[in-house]
PDB file of C-alpha atoms in Angstrom:
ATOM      1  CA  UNK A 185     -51.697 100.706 144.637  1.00  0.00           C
ATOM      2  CA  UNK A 186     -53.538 101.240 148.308  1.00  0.00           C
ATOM      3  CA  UNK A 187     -54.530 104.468 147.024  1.00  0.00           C
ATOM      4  CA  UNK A 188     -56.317 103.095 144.186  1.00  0.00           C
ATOM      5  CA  UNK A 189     -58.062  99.836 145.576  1.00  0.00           C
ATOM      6  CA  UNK A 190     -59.364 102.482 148.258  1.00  0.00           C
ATOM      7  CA  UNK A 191     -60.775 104.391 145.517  1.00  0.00           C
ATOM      8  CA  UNK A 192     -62.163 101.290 143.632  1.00  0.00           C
ATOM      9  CA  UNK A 193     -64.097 100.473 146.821  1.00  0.00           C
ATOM     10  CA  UNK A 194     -65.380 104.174 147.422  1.00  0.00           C
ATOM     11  CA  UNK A 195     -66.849 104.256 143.897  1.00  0.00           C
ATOM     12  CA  UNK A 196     -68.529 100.393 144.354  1.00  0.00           C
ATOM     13  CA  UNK A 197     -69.704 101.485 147.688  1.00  0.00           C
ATOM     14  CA  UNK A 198     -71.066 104.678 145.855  1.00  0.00           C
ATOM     15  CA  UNK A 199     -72.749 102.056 143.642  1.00  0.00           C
ATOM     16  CA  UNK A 200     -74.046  99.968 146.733  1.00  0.00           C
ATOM     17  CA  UNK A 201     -75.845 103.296 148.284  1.00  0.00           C
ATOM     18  CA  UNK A 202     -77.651 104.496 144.803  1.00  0.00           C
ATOM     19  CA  UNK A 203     -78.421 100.424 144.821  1.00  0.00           C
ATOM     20  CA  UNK A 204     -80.015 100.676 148.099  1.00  0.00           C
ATOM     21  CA  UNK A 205     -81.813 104.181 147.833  1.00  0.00           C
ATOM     22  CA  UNK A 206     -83.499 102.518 145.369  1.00  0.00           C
ATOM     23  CA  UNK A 207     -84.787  99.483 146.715  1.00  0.00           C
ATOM     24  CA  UNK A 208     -85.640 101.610 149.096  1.00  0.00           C
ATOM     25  CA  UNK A 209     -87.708 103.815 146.862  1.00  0.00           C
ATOM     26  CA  UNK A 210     -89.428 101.935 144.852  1.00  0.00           C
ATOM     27  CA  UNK A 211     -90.647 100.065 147.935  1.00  0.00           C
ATOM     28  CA  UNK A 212     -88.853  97.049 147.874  1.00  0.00           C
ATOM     29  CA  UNK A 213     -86.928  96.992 150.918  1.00  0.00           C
ATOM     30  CA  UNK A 214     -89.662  98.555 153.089  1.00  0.00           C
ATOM     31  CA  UNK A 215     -89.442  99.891 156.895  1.00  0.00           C
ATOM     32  CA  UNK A 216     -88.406  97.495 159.412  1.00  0.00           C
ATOM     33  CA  UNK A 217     -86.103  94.950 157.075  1.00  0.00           C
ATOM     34  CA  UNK A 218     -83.190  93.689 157.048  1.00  0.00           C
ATOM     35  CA  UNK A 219     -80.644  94.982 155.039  1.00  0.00           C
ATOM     36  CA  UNK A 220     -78.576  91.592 154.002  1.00  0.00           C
ATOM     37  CA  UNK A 221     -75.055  92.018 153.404  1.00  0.00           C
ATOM     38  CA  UNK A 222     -74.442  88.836 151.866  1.00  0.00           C
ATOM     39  CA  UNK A 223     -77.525  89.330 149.070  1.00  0.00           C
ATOM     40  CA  UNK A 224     -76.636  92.438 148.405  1.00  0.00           C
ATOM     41  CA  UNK A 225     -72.836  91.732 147.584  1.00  0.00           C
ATOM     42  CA  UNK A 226     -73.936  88.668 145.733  1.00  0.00           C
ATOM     43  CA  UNK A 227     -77.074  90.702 143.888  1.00  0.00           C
ATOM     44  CA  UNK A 228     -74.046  93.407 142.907  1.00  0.00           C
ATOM     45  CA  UNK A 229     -71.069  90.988 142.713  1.00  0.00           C
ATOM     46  CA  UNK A 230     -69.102  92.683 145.466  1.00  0.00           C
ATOM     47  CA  UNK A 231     -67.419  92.185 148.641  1.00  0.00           C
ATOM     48  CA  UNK A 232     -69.630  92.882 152.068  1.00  0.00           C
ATOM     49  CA  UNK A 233     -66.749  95.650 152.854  1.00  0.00           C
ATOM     50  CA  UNK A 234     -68.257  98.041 150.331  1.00  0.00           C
ATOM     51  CA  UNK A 235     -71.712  96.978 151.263  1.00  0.00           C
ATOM     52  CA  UNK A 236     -70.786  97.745 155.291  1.00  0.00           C
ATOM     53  CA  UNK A 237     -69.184 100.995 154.250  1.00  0.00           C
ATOM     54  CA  UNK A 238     -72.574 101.814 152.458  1.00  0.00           C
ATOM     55  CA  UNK A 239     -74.682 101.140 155.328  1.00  0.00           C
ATOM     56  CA  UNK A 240     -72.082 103.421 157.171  1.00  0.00           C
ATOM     57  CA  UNK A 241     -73.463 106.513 154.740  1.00  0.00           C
ATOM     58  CA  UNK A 242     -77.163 105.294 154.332  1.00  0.00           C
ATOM     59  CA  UNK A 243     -77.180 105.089 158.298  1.00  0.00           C
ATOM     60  CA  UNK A 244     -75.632 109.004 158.409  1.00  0.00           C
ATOM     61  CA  UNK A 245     -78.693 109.753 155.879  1.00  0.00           C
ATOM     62  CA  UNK A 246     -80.927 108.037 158.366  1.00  0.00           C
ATOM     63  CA  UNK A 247     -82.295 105.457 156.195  1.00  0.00           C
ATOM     64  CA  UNK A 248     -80.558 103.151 157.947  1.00  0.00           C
ATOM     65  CA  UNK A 249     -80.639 101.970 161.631  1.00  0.00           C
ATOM     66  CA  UNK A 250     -77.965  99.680 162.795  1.00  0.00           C
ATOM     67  CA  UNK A 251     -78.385  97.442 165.885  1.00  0.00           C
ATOM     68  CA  UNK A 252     -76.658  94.675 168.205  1.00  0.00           C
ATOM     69  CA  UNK A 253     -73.853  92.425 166.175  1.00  0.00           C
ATOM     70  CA  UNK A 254     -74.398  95.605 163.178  1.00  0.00           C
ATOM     71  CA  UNK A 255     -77.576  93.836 161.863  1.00  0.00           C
ATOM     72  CA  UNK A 256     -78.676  96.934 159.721  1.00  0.00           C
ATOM     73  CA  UNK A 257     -82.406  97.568 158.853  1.00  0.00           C
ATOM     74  CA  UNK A 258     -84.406 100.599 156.955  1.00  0.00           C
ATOM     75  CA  UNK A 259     -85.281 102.963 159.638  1.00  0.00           C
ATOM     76  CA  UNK A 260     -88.795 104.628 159.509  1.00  0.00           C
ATOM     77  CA  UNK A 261     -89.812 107.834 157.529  1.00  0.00           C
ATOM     78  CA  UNK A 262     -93.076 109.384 156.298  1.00  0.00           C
ATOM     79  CA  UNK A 263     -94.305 112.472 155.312  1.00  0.00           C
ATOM     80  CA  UNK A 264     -93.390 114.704 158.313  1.00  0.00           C
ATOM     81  CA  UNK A 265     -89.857 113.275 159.127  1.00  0.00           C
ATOM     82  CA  UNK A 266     -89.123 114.212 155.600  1.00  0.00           C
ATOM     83  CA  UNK A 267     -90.745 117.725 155.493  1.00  0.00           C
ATOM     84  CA  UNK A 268     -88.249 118.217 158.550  1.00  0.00           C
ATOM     85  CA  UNK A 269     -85.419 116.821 157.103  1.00  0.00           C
ATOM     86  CA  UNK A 270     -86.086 118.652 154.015  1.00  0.00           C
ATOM     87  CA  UNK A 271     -86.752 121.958 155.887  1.00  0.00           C
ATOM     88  CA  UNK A 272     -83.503 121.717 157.805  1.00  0.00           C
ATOM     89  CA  UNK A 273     -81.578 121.204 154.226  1.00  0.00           C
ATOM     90  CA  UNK A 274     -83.523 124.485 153.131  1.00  0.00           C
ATOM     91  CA  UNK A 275     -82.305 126.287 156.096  1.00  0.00           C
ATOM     92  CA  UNK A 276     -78.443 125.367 155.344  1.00  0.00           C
ATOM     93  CA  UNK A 277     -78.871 126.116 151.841  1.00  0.00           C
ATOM     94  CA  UNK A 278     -80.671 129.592 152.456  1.00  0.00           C
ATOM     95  CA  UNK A 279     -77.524 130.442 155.013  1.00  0.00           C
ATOM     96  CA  UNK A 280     -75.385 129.751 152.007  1.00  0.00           C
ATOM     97  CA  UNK A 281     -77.243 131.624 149.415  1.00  0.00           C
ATOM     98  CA  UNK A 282     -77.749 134.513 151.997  1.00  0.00           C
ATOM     99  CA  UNK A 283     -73.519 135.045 152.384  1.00  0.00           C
ATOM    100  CA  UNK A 284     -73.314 134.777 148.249  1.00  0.00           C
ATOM    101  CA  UNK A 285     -75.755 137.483 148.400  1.00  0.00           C
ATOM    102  CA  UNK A 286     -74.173 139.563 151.041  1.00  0.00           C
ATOM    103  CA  UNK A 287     -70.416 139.212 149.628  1.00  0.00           C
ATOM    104  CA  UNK A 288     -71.732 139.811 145.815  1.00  0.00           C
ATOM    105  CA  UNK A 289     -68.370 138.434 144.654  1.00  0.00           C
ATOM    106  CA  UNK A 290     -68.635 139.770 140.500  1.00  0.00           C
ATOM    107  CA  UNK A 291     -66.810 136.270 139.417  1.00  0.00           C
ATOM    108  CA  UNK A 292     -69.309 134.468 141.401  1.00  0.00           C
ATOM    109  CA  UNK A 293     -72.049 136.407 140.441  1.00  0.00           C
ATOM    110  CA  UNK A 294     -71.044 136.142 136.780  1.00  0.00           C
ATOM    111  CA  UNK A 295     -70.926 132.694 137.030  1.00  0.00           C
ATOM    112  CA  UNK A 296     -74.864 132.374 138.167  1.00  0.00           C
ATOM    113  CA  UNK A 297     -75.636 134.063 135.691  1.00  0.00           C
ATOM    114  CA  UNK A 298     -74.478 132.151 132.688  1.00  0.00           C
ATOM    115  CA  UNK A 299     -75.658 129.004 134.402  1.00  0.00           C
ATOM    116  CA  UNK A 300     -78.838 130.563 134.465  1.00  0.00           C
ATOM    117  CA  UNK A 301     -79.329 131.566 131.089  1.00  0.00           C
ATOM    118  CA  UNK A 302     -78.060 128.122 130.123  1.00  0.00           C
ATOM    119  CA  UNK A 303     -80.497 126.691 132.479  1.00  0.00           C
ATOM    120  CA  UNK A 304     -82.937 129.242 130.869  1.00  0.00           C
ATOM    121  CA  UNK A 305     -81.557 127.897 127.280  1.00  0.00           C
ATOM    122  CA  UNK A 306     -82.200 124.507 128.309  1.00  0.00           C
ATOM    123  CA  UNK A 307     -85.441 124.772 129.368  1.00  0.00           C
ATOM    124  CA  UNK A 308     -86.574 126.252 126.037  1.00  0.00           C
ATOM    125  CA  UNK A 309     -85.348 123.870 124.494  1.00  0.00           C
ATOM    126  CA  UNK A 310     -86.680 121.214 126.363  1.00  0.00           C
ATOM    127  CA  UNK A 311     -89.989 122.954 126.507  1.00  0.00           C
ATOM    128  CA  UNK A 312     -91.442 119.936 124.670  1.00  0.00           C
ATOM    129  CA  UNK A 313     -89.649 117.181 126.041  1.00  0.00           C
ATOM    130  CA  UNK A 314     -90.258 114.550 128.510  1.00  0.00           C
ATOM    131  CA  UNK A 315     -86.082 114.981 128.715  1.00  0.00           C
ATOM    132  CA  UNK A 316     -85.302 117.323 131.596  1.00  0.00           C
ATOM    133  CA  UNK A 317     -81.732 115.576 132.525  1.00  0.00           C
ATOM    134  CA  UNK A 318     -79.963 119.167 131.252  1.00  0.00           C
ATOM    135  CA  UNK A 319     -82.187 120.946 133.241  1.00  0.00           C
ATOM    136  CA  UNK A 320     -81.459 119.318 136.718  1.00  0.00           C
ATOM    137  CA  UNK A 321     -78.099 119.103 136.035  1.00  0.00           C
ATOM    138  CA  UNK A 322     -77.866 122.456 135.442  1.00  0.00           C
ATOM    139  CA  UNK A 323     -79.950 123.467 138.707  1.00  0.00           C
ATOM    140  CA  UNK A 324     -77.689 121.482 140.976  1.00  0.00           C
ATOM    141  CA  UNK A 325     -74.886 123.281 139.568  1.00  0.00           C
ATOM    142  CA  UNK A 326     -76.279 126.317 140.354  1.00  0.00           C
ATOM    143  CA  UNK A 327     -76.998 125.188 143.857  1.00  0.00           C
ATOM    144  CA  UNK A 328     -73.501 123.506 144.156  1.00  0.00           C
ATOM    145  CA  UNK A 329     -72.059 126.789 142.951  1.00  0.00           C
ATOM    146  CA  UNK A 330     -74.076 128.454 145.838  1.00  0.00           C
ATOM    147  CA  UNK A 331     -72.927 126.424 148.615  1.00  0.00           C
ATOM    148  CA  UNK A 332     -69.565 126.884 147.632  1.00  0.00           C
ATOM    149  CA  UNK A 333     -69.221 129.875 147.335  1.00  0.00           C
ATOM    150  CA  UNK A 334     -71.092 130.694 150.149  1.00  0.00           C
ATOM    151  CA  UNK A 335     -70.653 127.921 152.914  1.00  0.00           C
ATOM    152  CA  UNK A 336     -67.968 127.737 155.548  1.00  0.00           C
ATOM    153  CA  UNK A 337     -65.912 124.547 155.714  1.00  0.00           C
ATOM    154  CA  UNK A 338     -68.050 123.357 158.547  1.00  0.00           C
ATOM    155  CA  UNK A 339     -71.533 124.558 156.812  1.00  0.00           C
ATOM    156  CA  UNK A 340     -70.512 123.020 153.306  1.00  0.00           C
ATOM    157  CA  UNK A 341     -70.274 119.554 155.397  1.00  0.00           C
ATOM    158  CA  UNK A 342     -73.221 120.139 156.990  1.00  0.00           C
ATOM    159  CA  UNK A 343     -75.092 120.200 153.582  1.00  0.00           C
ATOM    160  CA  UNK A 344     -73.175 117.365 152.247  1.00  0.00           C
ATOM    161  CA  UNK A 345     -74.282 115.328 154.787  1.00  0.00           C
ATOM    162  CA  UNK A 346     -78.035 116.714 154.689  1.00  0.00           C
ATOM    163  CA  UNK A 347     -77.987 116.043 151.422  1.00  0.00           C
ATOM    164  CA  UNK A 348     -77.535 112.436 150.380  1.00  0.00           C
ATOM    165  CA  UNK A 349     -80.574 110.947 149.961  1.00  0.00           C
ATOM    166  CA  UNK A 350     -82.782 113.898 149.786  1.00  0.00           C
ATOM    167  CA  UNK A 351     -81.346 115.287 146.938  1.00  0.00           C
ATOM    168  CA  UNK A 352     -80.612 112.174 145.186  1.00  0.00           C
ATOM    169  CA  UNK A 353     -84.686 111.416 146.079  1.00  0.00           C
ATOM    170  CA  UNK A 354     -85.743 114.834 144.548  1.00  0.00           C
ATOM    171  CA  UNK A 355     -84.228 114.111 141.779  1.00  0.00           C
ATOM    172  CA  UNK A 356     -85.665 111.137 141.079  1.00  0.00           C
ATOM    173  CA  UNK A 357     -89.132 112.668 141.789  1.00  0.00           C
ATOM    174  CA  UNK A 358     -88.941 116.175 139.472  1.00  0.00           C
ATOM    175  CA  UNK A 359     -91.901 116.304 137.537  1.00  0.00           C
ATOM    176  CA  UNK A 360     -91.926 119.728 136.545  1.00  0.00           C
ATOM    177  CA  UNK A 361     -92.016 121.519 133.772  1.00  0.00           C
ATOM    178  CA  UNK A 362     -88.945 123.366 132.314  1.00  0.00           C
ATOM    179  CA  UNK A 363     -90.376 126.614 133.193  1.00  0.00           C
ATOM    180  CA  UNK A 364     -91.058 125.860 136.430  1.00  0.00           C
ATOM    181  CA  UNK A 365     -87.229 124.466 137.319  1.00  0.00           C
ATOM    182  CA  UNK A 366     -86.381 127.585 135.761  1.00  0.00           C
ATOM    183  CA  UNK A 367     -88.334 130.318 137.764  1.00  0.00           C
ATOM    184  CA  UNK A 368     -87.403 128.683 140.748  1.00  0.00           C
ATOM    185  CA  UNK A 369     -83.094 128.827 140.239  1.00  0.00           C
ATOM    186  CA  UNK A 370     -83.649 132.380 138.838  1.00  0.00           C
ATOM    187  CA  UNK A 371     -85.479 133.695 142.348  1.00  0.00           C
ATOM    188  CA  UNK A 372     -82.635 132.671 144.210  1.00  0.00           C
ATOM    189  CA  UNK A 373     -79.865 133.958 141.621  1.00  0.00           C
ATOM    190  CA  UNK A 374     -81.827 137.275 141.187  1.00  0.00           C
ATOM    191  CA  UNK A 375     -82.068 138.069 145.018  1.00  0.00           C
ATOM    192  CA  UNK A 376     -78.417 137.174 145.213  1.00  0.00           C
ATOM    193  CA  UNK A 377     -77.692 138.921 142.004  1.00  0.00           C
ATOM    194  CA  UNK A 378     -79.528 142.320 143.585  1.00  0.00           C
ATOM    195  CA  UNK A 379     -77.576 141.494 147.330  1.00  0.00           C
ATOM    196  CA  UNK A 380     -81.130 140.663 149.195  1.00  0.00           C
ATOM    197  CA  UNK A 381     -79.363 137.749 151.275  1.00  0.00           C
ATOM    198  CA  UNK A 382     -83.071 137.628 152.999  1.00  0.00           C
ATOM    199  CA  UNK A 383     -84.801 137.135 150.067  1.00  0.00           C
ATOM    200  CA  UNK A 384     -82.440 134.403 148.704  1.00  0.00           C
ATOM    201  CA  UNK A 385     -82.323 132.660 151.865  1.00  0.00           C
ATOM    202  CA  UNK A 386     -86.162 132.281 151.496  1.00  0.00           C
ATOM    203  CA  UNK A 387     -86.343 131.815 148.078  1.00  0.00           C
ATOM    204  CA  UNK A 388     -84.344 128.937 148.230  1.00  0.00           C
ATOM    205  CA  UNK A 389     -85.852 127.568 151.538  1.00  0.00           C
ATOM    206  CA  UNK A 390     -88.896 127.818 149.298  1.00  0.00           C
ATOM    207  CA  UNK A 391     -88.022 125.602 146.243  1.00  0.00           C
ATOM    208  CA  UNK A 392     -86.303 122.782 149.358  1.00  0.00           C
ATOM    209  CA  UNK A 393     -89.618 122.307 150.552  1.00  0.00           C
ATOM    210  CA  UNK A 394     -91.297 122.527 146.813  1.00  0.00           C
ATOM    211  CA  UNK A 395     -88.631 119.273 146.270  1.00  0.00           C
ATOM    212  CA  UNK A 396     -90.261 117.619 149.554  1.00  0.00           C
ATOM    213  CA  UNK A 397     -93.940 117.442 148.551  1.00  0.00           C
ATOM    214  CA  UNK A 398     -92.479 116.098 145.548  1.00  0.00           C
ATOM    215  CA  UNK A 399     -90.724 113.738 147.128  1.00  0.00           C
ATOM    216  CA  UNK A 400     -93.502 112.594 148.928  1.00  0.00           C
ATOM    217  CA  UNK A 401     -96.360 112.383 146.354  1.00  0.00           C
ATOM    218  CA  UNK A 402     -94.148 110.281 144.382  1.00  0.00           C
ATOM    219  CA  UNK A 403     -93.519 107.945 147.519  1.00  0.00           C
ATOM    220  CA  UNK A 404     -97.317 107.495 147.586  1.00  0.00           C
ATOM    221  CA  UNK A 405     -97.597 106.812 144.246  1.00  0.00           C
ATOM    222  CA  UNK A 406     -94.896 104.096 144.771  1.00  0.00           C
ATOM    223  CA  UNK A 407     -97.095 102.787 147.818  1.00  0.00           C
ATOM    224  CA  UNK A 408     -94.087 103.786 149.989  1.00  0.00           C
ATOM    225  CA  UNK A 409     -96.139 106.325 151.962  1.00  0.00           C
ATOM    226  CA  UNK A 410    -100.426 106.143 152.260  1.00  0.00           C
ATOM    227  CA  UNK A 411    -102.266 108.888 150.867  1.00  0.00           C
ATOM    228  CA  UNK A 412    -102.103 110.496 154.166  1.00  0.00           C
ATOM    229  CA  UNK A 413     -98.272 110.331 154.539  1.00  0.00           C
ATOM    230  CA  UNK A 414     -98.180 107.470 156.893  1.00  0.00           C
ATOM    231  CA  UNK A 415     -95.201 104.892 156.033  1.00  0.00           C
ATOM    232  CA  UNK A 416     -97.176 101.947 154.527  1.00  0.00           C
ATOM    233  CA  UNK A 417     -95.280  99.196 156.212  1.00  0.00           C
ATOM    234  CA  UNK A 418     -95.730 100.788 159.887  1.00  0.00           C
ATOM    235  CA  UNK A 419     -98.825  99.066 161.522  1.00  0.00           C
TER     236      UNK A 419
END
């Protein structure tokens, strides 16, 4: 029974963090407010523990800054913080995809492939469609794949934890075509595929800092960010 109440509250507290990512992007809770406990468990009709647990992860993601007696606001971020946070993901995920290129296991390699012909699949058959949910499911379980098989225990956390947000943002921000979400999963899979670990370190370096300018012209159509990157609500 403990076992599953603590799982109840990691999936509403799972619920409170998508929640607050997106208050946070679309603007409404902006940088330098308060993150309320109390509305927000009201708003979602839970307890503050979830809620506090939340801010726990948001604050990890650094969306979150927590100060004296844990009175949580959004931190600050515009264009450059997140072209550095977005690099440093690319880095982890190009170590990754460099050791699946350099150990060339043929189960993992067989695997790539097939998601990438059913990514390719997909994306013909979405080639008219404003649908692209198969798609990016598809590419982030090519990349998952990648840092599995690829990652050490400590590295694989690493990425977890510069994940978060950032993915979960570029995501929400894809606006490209099927071809293009394509292309960009088969340059990493084909370096690994030929054992190039430099190549698919950069190539997927590359498409991590494709997902940031993404990211960020969708923030300033939002009016998170200014046209020049600047966080709207900083004076």
């Amino acid at each position: 029974m403990v076992a599953e109440a603590a799982l109840r509250r990691t999936r509403t507290s799972a619920a409170v963090v998508e929640y607050l990512q997106r208050e946070i992007f679309a603007g409404s809770l902006r940088y330098g407010d308060r993150v309320d406990v109390e509305r927000i468990g009201t708003t979602l009709g839970v307890s503050p523990t979830p809620v506090r647990e939340a801010l726990v992860l948001l604050e990890r993601d650094g969306l979150i800054a927590t100060r004296v007696h844990r009175v949580a606001f959004v931190q600050h971020f515009d264009a450059r913080t997140l072209r550095a946070d977005f690099h440093v993901l690319g880095l982890l995920g190009g170590v990754a995809a460099a050791r699946v290129a350099k150990d060339r296991d043929p189960e993992i390699l067989a695997r790539l492939q097939d998601l990438l012909r059913a990514l390719d699949d997909s994306g013909a058959d979405n080639a008219d469609s404003a649908d692209s949910g198969r798609l990016l499911d598809l590419a982030a379980e090519i990349v998952l794949l990648q840092h599995r098989a690829g990652a050490t225990p400590r590295l694989l956390a690493d990425l977890r934890g510069a994940g978060g947000f950032l993915e979960w943002a570029a995501r929400q921000s894809d606006r490209r075509a099927p071809g293009e979400i394509v292309e960009a999963q088969r340059r990493v899979v084909d370096a690994i595929v030929a054992g190039d670990p430099r190549k698919a370190s950069r190539a997927r370096l590359q498409d991590t800092r494709a997902a940031a300018e993404q990211v960020i012209d969708e923030l300033i159509r939002r009016g998170v960010l200014r046209a020049d990157g600047t966080n709207a609500a900083a004076g």
